[in-house]
Amino acid sequence: MERCRWATPGVTTLLFLAFLLLSSRTARSEEDRDTLWDAWGPWSECSRTCGGGASYSLRRCLSSKSCEGRNIRYRTCSNVDCPPETGDFRAQQCSAHNDVKYHGQFYEWLPVSNDPDNPCSLKCQAKGTSLVVELAPKVLDGTRCYTESLDMCISGLCQIVGCDHQLGSTIKEDNCGVCNGDGSTCRLVRGQHKSQLSATKPDDTVVAIPYGSRHVRLVLKGPDHLYLETKTLQGTKGENSLSTTGTFLVDNSSVDFQKFPDKEILRMAGPLTADFIVKVHNAGAADSTVQFIFYQPIIHRWRETDFFPCSATCGGGYQLTSAECYDLRSSRVVADQYCHYYPENVKPKPKLQECNLDPCPARWESTPWTACSSSCGGGIQSRTVSCVEEDIQGHVSSVEEWKCMYTPKMPIVQPCNIFDCPKWLAQEWSPVTVPSFFVV
C-alpha cells in the first residue's frame, strides 16, 4: 500500500510560485479582454413610456481582432402601469396593420398571445375569421412574452423578468401580489353555489368578491347566465351582462369571459378595482352550479405603532410599542374587532426598550424658604442651594458646585413681608354734646 508523503519545502515553493504565475496570467488575460472594448455608451430611450419597456447600451471593439463578450446590453425601464384605456401593447401592434392590405383585402387584426413555440413573433388573427398570420417576425421590445408573466421580448427573444422588474431576476409575486412575499397578506377563498331559480326568483347572488382580490375564476355549469354588479370605492354602482365571449373592461378591471353551450367561465387576474358581486340569471328549468376560487386581500391588518415617549427625560426610562388595526383601503385606524375577523392576523406583542440612559445633568436644588425674619415692614428669608446629580437608579447626591456652573445659581436670600406694619392713627375730636337734663 502506497503511503501519502509530505511534499518537500522546495517542491511546495515551486508549486506556490506556479499558482501565482497562473493566477496573474488569468487576471491579466481578463484585464486584456476588457481593455479591448471601449466604454459602454449612454442608454437609449425606452421602447415604451409605460407598462415596462427595454433600453439598450452599446460598446465598440477597439481591437482588430474579435472581442470576447457582447457589444450590447439591456435593462428594463418605464416600469409603471399604463392607464387602462391604453390597451394591450401586442394588440396595438396588430391594429397598426389594419390599414395595410393583406392579399388584397383589409382586415381588423386581433392579437394571438401565449404562443408556446414563438412568443415573440407578432401573430394576429383577422377578426371574424380563423385566419392567423405572422405579421412581423419580432414584436417591439418590451412586449410581454405571455399575458400572465412579466417576461418580455427583447430583440425577438423572450427574456426572464422578475417582479422586481430586473432582467434575469427569478423573484416572483406571491398569490397576494407581493413581490417576493410569503402569501400572508391574503387568504384563499373557494366554494360552490347551487342556484335554485324560478319565475319568482329570477336572480341569485353567488359570491361577493371584494376590492383588491386576485386570480378570480368562476365556472358555471348549467343553463343559467352569469352577470356582474360592481361598486367602486367612490360608491359608483354598475351592472354588466356577460353575453358573448371576449375580454372586457369593467370598472377598470379586465374580465375574461368564455361562453359555451353548457357552461360559462369567468376569469379576472386582478387586482380588482371595485367590489364585484357575481350573480346568476335564470335561463332554464334546470338548476346551475357555480364553482369559484379567488385570493381575497386581508384588508384589515395589525400595524405596530412607534414607541411611545420615554418615561424619563434622562437617567434611564422605558418605552413601549402597541398595535392598532389598520384599514388598508381607507388608510386609517379602525376598531380592533375588524382585525380579529381574520384568523391569519396575529396581533404583535408590545415591545419594551430602555431609553434616555444618559445621566441627568447636574442641577441646582434648594431647600424650602425659612420663615421671614419680620412679620411686616420688610424682612429676609433664606434657603440652602446645592448642586446635585441623579444617577440612572434615581439616587440624588450632592456634587461640586462647578458642575452646575452652566446654569445660574438660584438666590439664597430674598426680601419678604415688605409691606408697612399697621399702627394707631388718632383722628380729630368730635363736637361737644350737651346732655338734655342741663337744658332749662
mmCIF file of C-alpha atoms in Angstrom, residues 37-335:
data_model
loop_
_atom_site.group_PDB
_atom_site.id
_atom_site.type_symbol
_atom_site.label_atom_id
_atom_site.label_comp_id
_atom_site.label_asym_id
_atom_site.label_seq_id
_atom_site.Cartn_x
_atom_site.Cartn_y
_atom_site.Cartn_z
ATOM 1 C CA TRP A 37 -13.645 47.178 -25.551
ATOM 2 C CA ASP A 38 -14.438 50.856 -25.475
ATOM 3 C CA ALA A 39 -16.541 52.159 -22.562
ATOM 4 C CA TRP A 40 -20.265 51.483 -22.601
ATOM 5 C CA GLY A 41 -22.254 54.212 -24.294
ATOM 6 C CA PRO A 42 -25.332 56.018 -22.928
ATOM 7 C CA TRP A 43 -28.650 54.231 -22.525
ATOM 8 C CA SER A 44 -31.134 54.579 -25.336
ATOM 9 C CA GLU A 45 -34.643 55.910 -24.936
ATOM 10 C CA CYS A 46 -37.090 53.410 -23.504
ATOM 11 C CA SER A 47 -39.037 51.380 -26.040
ATOM 12 C CA ARG A 48 -42.223 52.207 -24.132
ATOM 13 C CA THR A 49 -43.451 55.068 -21.990
ATOM 14 C CA CYS A 50 -45.306 52.774 -19.562
ATOM 15 C CA GLY A 51 -46.026 49.129 -18.886
ATOM 16 C CA GLY A 52 -42.385 48.062 -18.875
ATOM 17 C CA GLY A 53 -40.039 48.566 -21.804
ATOM 18 C CA ALA A 54 -36.401 47.989 -22.688
ATOM 19 C CA SER A 55 -33.412 50.267 -23.140
ATOM 20 C CA TYR A 56 -30.017 49.321 -24.551
ATOM 21 C CA SER A 57 -26.409 50.479 -24.363
ATOM 22 C CA LEU A 58 -23.645 49.780 -26.905
ATOM 23 C CA ARG A 59 -19.879 49.490 -26.800
ATOM 24 C CA ARG A 60 -17.256 49.313 -29.563
ATOM 25 C CA CYS A 61 -14.499 46.762 -30.037
ATOM 26 C CA LEU A 62 -11.113 48.553 -30.144
ATOM 27 C CA SER A 63 -9.137 45.561 -31.382
ATOM 28 C CA SER A 64 -8.505 44.497 -34.942
ATOM 29 C CA LYS A 65 -9.333 41.002 -33.751
ATOM 30 C CA SER A 66 -12.694 39.884 -32.497
ATOM 31 C CA CYS A 67 -13.560 40.806 -28.893
ATOM 32 C CA GLU A 68 -14.992 38.344 -26.435
ATOM 33 C CA GLY A 69 -18.370 39.217 -24.966
ATOM 34 C CA ARG A 70 -21.351 41.214 -26.201
ATOM 35 C CA ASN A 71 -21.420 44.694 -27.626
ATOM 36 C CA ILE A 72 -24.951 45.376 -26.408
ATOM 37 C CA ARG A 73 -26.636 45.205 -23.015
ATOM 38 C CA TYR A 74 -30.234 45.768 -21.968
ATOM 39 C CA ARG A 75 -32.166 46.965 -18.950
ATOM 40 C CA THR A 76 -35.833 47.464 -18.180
ATOM 41 C CA CYS A 77 -37.413 50.903 -17.992
ATOM 42 C CA SER A 78 -40.784 52.689 -17.724
ATOM 43 C CA ASN A 79 -41.915 50.170 -15.127
ATOM 44 C CA VAL A 80 -45.148 51.966 -14.306
ATOM 45 C CA ASP A 81 -48.637 50.739 -15.128
ATOM 46 C CA CYS A 82 -50.252 52.141 -18.246
ATOM 47 C CA PRO A 83 -53.680 53.787 -17.998
ATOM 48 C CA PRO A 84 -56.464 51.207 -18.519
ATOM 49 C CA GLU A 85 -57.603 52.903 -21.714
ATOM 50 C CA THR A 86 -54.169 52.391 -23.310
ATOM 51 C CA GLY A 87 -54.947 48.777 -24.142
ATOM 52 C CA ASP A 88 -52.702 45.797 -24.742
ATOM 53 C CA PHE A 89 -49.289 46.539 -26.306
ATOM 54 C CA ARG A 90 -49.400 43.487 -28.572
ATOM 55 C CA ALA A 91 -52.933 44.435 -29.664
ATOM 56 C CA GLN A 92 -51.682 47.904 -30.624
ATOM 57 C CA GLN A 93 -49.038 46.366 -32.874
ATOM 58 C CA CYS A 94 -51.622 44.150 -34.572
ATOM 59 C CA SER A 95 -54.069 47.005 -35.113
ATOM 60 C CA ALA A 96 -51.276 49.024 -36.768
ATOM 61 C CA HIS A 97 -51.695 46.670 -39.770
ATOM 62 C CA ASN A 98 -55.433 47.362 -40.130
ATOM 63 C CA ASP A 99 -54.835 49.903 -42.907
ATOM 64 C CA VAL A 100 -52.469 47.604 -44.802
ATOM 65 C CA LYS A 101 -53.984 45.189 -47.312
ATOM 66 C CA TYR A 102 -53.268 41.515 -46.824
ATOM 67 C CA HIS A 103 -53.695 39.537 -50.054
ATOM 68 C CA GLY A 104 -55.645 42.470 -51.468
ATOM 69 C CA GLN A 105 -58.045 42.796 -48.520
ATOM 70 C CA PHE A 106 -58.263 44.868 -45.359
ATOM 71 C CA TYR A 107 -58.714 43.093 -42.017
ATOM 72 C CA GLU A 108 -59.139 44.122 -38.425
ATOM 73 C CA TRP A 109 -56.333 42.297 -36.659
ATOM 74 C CA LEU A 110 -56.520 40.933 -33.108
ATOM 75 C CA PRO A 111 -53.506 39.659 -31.129
ATOM 76 C CA VAL A 112 -52.728 35.958 -30.765
ATOM 77 C CA SER A 113 -50.991 35.634 -27.404
ATOM 78 C CA ASN A 114 -49.165 32.915 -25.488
ATOM 79 C CA ASP A 115 -47.681 31.139 -28.497
ATOM 80 C CA PRO A 116 -45.577 28.383 -26.884
ATOM 81 C CA ASP A 117 -43.350 27.951 -29.955
ATOM 82 C CA ASN A 118 -42.508 31.588 -30.715
ATOM 83 C CA PRO A 119 -43.957 34.006 -28.141
ATOM 84 C CA CYS A 120 -42.001 36.954 -29.551
ATOM 85 C CA SER A 121 -43.382 36.911 -33.096
ATOM 86 C CA LEU A 122 -46.308 39.163 -33.956
ATOM 87 C CA LYS A 123 -49.109 36.726 -34.775
ATOM 88 C CA CYS A 124 -52.530 38.231 -35.340
ATOM 89 C CA GLN A 125 -55.959 36.870 -36.213
ATOM 90 C CA ALA A 126 -58.332 38.509 -38.645
ATOM 91 C CA LYS A 127 -61.467 39.415 -36.707
ATOM 92 C CA GLY A 128 -64.423 37.218 -37.515
ATOM 93 C CA THR A 129 -62.282 34.625 -39.304
ATOM 94 C CA SER A 130 -59.949 31.756 -38.466
ATOM 95 C CA LEU A 131 -57.122 33.407 -40.402
ATOM 96 C CA VAL A 132 -53.950 33.673 -38.272
ATOM 97 C CA VAL A 133 -50.926 35.414 -39.815
ATOM 98 C CA GLU A 134 -47.441 36.276 -38.617
ATOM 99 C CA LEU A 135 -47.379 39.967 -39.496
ATOM 100 C CA ALA A 136 -43.854 40.538 -38.140
ATOM 101 C CA PRO A 137 -41.058 38.165 -37.109
ATOM 102 C CA LYS A 138 -40.446 40.171 -33.923
ATOM 103 C CA VAL A 139 -42.699 42.197 -31.662
ATOM 104 C CA LEU A 140 -41.451 45.524 -30.331
ATOM 105 C CA ASP A 141 -39.061 45.422 -27.398
ATOM 106 C CA GLY A 142 -40.937 45.391 -24.098
ATOM 107 C CA THR A 143 -43.863 43.302 -25.337
ATOM 108 C CA ARG A 144 -44.841 40.656 -22.805
ATOM 109 C CA CYS A 145 -43.988 37.115 -23.887
ATOM 110 C CA TYR A 146 -47.101 35.787 -22.159
ATOM 111 C CA THR A 147 -50.159 37.543 -20.803
ATOM 112 C CA GLU A 148 -49.701 36.195 -17.252
ATOM 113 C CA SER A 149 -45.978 36.927 -16.985
ATOM 114 C CA LEU A 150 -43.604 39.872 -16.724
ATOM 115 C CA ASP A 151 -41.134 38.203 -19.097
ATOM 116 C CA MET A 152 -40.569 40.485 -22.082
ATOM 117 C CA CYS A 153 -39.430 40.164 -25.651
ATOM 118 C CA ILE A 154 -36.158 41.915 -26.464
ATOM 119 C CA SER A 155 -34.709 41.713 -29.962
ATOM 120 C CA GLY A 156 -37.051 38.817 -30.725
ATOM 121 C CA LEU A 157 -36.071 36.707 -27.724
ATOM 122 C CA CYS A 158 -38.066 36.123 -24.550
ATOM 123 C CA GLN A 159 -36.112 37.415 -21.551
ATOM 124 C CA ILE A 160 -36.891 36.494 -17.941
ATOM 125 C CA VAL A 161 -38.065 39.433 -15.832
ATOM 126 C CA GLY A 162 -38.715 39.164 -12.100
ATOM 127 C CA CYS A 163 -41.361 41.025 -10.159
ATOM 128 C CA ASP A 164 -38.574 43.444 -9.190
ATOM 129 C CA HIS A 165 -38.582 44.401 -12.918
ATOM 130 C CA GLN A 166 -34.963 43.332 -13.358
ATOM 131 C CA LEU A 167 -33.799 41.324 -16.353
ATOM 132 C CA GLY A 168 -32.705 37.823 -15.398
ATOM 133 C CA SER A 169 -34.366 38.031 -11.979
ATOM 134 C CA THR A 170 -36.313 34.970 -10.832
ATOM 135 C CA ILE A 171 -38.122 36.720 -7.978
ATOM 136 C CA LYS A 172 -41.879 36.092 -8.236
ATOM 137 C CA GLU A 173 -45.013 37.628 -6.806
ATOM 138 C CA ASP A 174 -46.934 35.576 -4.302
ATOM 139 C CA ASN A 175 -50.644 34.937 -4.803
ATOM 140 C CA CYS A 176 -51.362 38.180 -2.961
ATOM 141 C CA GLY A 177 -49.418 40.260 -5.500
ATOM 142 C CA VAL A 178 -46.500 40.990 -3.145
ATOM 143 C CA CYS A 179 -43.081 40.735 -4.780
ATOM 144 C CA ASN A 180 -41.073 38.034 -3.025
ATOM 145 C CA GLY A 181 -43.893 37.810 -0.470
ATOM 146 C CA ASP A 182 -44.859 34.897 1.719
ATOM 147 C CA GLY A 183 -48.594 34.859 0.967
ATOM 148 C CA SER A 184 -49.563 36.231 4.366
ATOM 149 C CA THR A 185 -51.404 39.319 3.106
ATOM 150 C CA CYS A 186 -54.324 37.459 1.525
ATOM 151 C CA ARG A 187 -56.466 34.384 2.009
ATOM 152 C CA LEU A 188 -57.705 31.737 -0.395
ATOM 153 C CA VAL A 189 -61.482 31.669 -0.820
ATOM 154 C CA ARG A 190 -63.112 28.801 -2.637
ATOM 155 C CA GLY A 191 -66.630 27.421 -2.713
ATOM 156 C CA GLN A 192 -69.579 26.169 -4.676
ATOM 157 C CA HIS A 193 -73.022 27.646 -5.135
ATOM 158 C CA LYS A 194 -76.071 25.820 -6.411
ATOM 159 C CA SER A 195 -78.710 28.151 -7.758
ATOM 160 C CA GLN A 196 -82.381 27.374 -7.313
ATOM 161 C CA LEU A 197 -84.034 29.904 -9.547
ATOM 162 C CA SER A 198 -87.661 30.197 -10.521
ATOM 163 C CA ALA A 199 -90.088 32.577 -12.138
ATOM 164 C CA THR A 200 -90.470 34.365 -8.807
ATOM 165 C CA LYS A 201 -86.725 34.386 -8.174
ATOM 166 C CA PRO A 202 -85.026 35.168 -11.489
ATOM 167 C CA ASP A 203 -81.681 36.237 -9.944
ATOM 168 C CA ASP A 204 -79.406 34.771 -7.287
ATOM 169 C CA THR A 205 -76.187 36.049 -5.712
ATOM 170 C CA VAL A 206 -73.272 33.646 -5.983
ATOM 171 C CA VAL A 207 -70.465 35.445 -4.163
ATOM 172 C CA ALA A 208 -69.208 38.931 -3.306
ATOM 173 C CA ILE A 209 -65.576 39.426 -4.338
ATOM 174 C CA PRO A 210 -64.018 42.440 -2.603
ATOM 175 C CA TYR A 211 -61.800 45.152 -3.965
ATOM 176 C CA GLY A 212 -58.172 44.099 -4.457
ATOM 177 C CA SER A 213 -58.879 40.385 -4.965
ATOM 178 C CA ARG A 214 -56.702 38.445 -7.415
ATOM 179 C CA HIS A 215 -56.736 35.291 -9.540
ATOM 180 C CA VAL A 216 -60.531 35.092 -9.709
ATOM 181 C CA ARG A 217 -62.014 32.098 -11.532
ATOM 182 C CA LEU A 218 -65.668 31.052 -11.726
ATOM 183 C CA VAL A 219 -67.178 28.168 -13.688
ATOM 184 C CA LEU A 220 -70.934 27.959 -14.192
ATOM 185 C CA LYS A 221 -72.322 24.614 -15.301
ATOM 186 C CA GLY A 222 -75.939 24.638 -16.397
ATOM 187 C CA PRO A 223 -78.384 26.706 -18.432
ATOM 188 C CA ASP A 224 -78.192 29.942 -16.391
ATOM 189 C CA HIS A 225 -76.091 33.001 -17.151
ATOM 190 C CA LEU A 226 -73.536 34.957 -15.124
ATOM 191 C CA TYR A 227 -73.662 38.702 -14.724
ATOM 192 C CA LEU A 228 -71.800 41.226 -12.588
ATOM 193 C CA GLU A 229 -72.690 44.063 -10.289
ATOM 194 C CA THR A 230 -69.937 46.443 -9.200
ATOM 195 C CA LYS A 231 -69.433 49.139 -6.613
ATOM 196 C CA THR A 232 -66.347 51.348 -6.609
ATOM 197 C CA LEU A 233 -64.717 52.867 -3.561
ATOM 198 C CA GLN A 234 -66.350 56.145 -4.572
ATOM 199 C CA GLY A 235 -69.773 54.496 -4.342
ATOM 200 C CA THR A 236 -70.463 54.287 -8.083
ATOM 201 C CA LYS A 237 -72.560 51.238 -8.957
ATOM 202 C CA GLY A 238 -72.724 49.378 -12.259
ATOM 203 C CA GLU A 239 -74.016 46.235 -13.965
ATOM 204 C CA ASN A 240 -72.553 44.146 -16.751
ATOM 205 C CA SER A 241 -74.426 41.402 -18.517
ATOM 206 C CA LEU A 242 -71.995 38.820 -19.904
ATOM 207 C CA SER A 243 -73.406 37.532 -23.184
ATOM 208 C CA THR A 244 -70.520 36.934 -25.605
ATOM 209 C CA THR A 245 -67.027 35.509 -25.368
ATOM 210 C CA GLY A 246 -64.311 38.118 -25.064
ATOM 211 C CA THR A 247 -62.239 40.324 -22.789
ATOM 212 C CA PHE A 248 -63.986 43.344 -21.294
ATOM 213 C CA LEU A 249 -63.011 46.274 -19.111
ATOM 214 C CA VAL A 250 -65.388 46.552 -16.163
ATOM 215 C CA ASP A 251 -64.665 49.439 -13.788
ATOM 216 C CA ASN A 252 -61.016 49.379 -14.914
ATOM 217 C CA SER A 253 -60.724 45.643 -14.184
ATOM 218 C CA SER A 254 -60.058 43.233 -17.065
ATOM 219 C CA VAL A 255 -62.685 40.472 -17.276
ATOM 220 C CA ASP A 256 -62.129 37.435 -19.498
ATOM 221 C CA PHE A 257 -65.388 35.644 -20.285
ATOM 222 C CA GLN A 258 -65.908 32.412 -22.221
ATOM 223 C CA LYS A 259 -69.357 31.210 -23.168
ATOM 224 C CA PHE A 260 -70.068 27.576 -24.118
ATOM 225 C CA PRO A 261 -73.359 25.772 -24.767
ATOM 226 C CA ASP A 262 -73.341 24.087 -21.346
ATOM 227 C CA LYS A 263 -71.074 26.278 -19.227
ATOM 228 C CA GLU A 264 -69.569 29.723 -18.717
ATOM 229 C CA ILE A 265 -66.086 30.585 -17.443
ATOM 230 C CA LEU A 266 -65.149 33.943 -15.946
ATOM 231 C CA ARG A 267 -61.575 34.979 -15.082
ATOM 232 C CA MET A 268 -60.199 38.168 -13.567
ATOM 233 C CA ALA A 269 -56.465 38.389 -12.900
ATOM 234 C CA GLY A 270 -56.892 41.425 -10.673
ATOM 235 C CA PRO A 271 -56.273 43.206 -8.512
ATOM 236 C CA LEU A 272 -59.930 44.190 -8.740
ATOM 237 C CA THR A 273 -60.545 47.919 -8.756
ATOM 238 C CA ALA A 274 -64.043 47.613 -7.294
ATOM 239 C CA ASP A 275 -66.225 45.280 -5.266
ATOM 240 C CA PHE A 276 -67.700 42.652 -7.618
ATOM 241 C CA ILE A 277 -70.929 40.810 -6.860
ATOM 242 C CA VAL A 278 -71.345 37.786 -9.135
ATOM 243 C CA LYS A 279 -74.946 36.774 -9.808
ATOM 244 C CA VAL A 280 -76.737 34.214 -11.960
ATOM 245 C CA HIS A 281 -79.785 34.935 -14.074
ATOM 246 C CA ASN A 282 -82.455 32.326 -14.643
ATOM 247 C CA ALA A 283 -82.399 30.957 -18.190
ATOM 248 C CA GLY A 284 -83.744 27.393 -17.903
ATOM 249 C CA ALA A 285 -85.683 24.882 -15.874
ATOM 250 C CA ALA A 286 -82.620 23.019 -14.553
ATOM 251 C CA ASP A 287 -80.504 24.269 -11.660
ATOM 252 C CA SER A 288 -76.977 25.540 -12.224
ATOM 253 C CA THR A 289 -73.828 25.073 -10.177
ATOM 254 C CA VAL A 290 -71.111 27.713 -9.852
ATOM 255 C CA GLN A 291 -67.633 26.904 -8.552
ATOM 256 C CA PHE A 292 -65.435 29.831 -7.566
ATOM 257 C CA ILE A 293 -61.939 30.476 -6.286
ATOM 258 C CA PHE A 294 -60.019 33.703 -5.625
ATOM 259 C CA TYR A 295 -57.454 35.277 -3.325
ATOM 260 C CA GLN A 296 -59.001 37.887 -1.077
ATOM 261 C CA PRO A 297 -56.758 40.573 0.435
ATOM 262 C CA ILE A 298 -56.705 40.845 4.182
ATOM 263 C CA ILE A 299 -57.981 44.405 4.224
ATOM 264 C CA HIS A 300 -57.612 44.931 7.958
ATOM 265 C CA ARG A 301 -54.185 44.194 9.386
ATOM 266 C CA TRP A 302 -52.429 44.789 12.659
ATOM 267 C CA ARG A 303 -49.859 47.524 12.490
ATOM 268 C CA GLU A 304 -47.213 48.044 15.126
ATOM 269 C CA THR A 305 -47.081 51.595 16.437
ATOM 270 C CA ASP A 306 -43.966 53.599 17.040
ATOM 271 C CA PHE A 307 -42.507 53.631 20.532
ATOM 272 C CA PHE A 308 -44.395 55.837 22.957
ATOM 273 C CA PRO A 309 -42.447 58.731 24.560
ATOM 274 C CA CYS A 310 -39.843 57.742 27.127
ATOM 275 C CA SER A 311 -40.974 57.612 30.726
ATOM 276 C CA ALA A 312 -37.994 59.788 31.746
ATOM 277 C CA THR A 313 -36.109 62.560 30.008
ATOM 278 C CA CYS A 314 -32.765 61.403 31.431
ATOM 279 C CA GLY A 315 -31.262 58.975 33.870
ATOM 280 C CA GLY A 316 -32.876 55.929 32.253
ATOM 281 C CA GLY A 317 -36.507 55.222 31.402
ATOM 282 C CA TYR A 318 -38.543 52.823 29.293
ATOM 283 C CA GLN A 319 -40.921 52.991 26.355
ATOM 284 C CA LEU A 320 -43.427 50.603 24.784
ATOM 285 C CA THR A 321 -44.992 49.911 21.416
ATOM 286 C CA SER A 322 -48.577 48.908 20.824
ATOM 287 C CA ALA A 323 -50.631 47.514 17.933
ATOM 288 C CA GLU A 324 -53.506 49.104 16.073
ATOM 289 C CA CYS A 325 -55.911 47.742 13.482
ATOM 290 C CA TYR A 326 -55.345 49.422 10.128
ATOM 291 C CA ASP A 327 -57.749 49.573 7.169
ATOM 292 C CA LEU A 328 -55.652 49.254 4.004
ATOM 293 C CA ARG A 329 -58.446 50.614 1.812
ATOM 294 C CA SER A 330 -59.145 53.823 3.678
ATOM 295 C CA SER A 331 -55.636 54.156 5.161
ATOM 296 C CA ARG A 332 -56.972 54.792 8.647
ATOM 297 C CA VAL A 333 -57.041 53.135 12.055
ATOM 298 C CA VAL A 334 -60.246 51.254 12.903
ATOM 299 C CA ALA A 335 -61.594 49.285 15.866
#
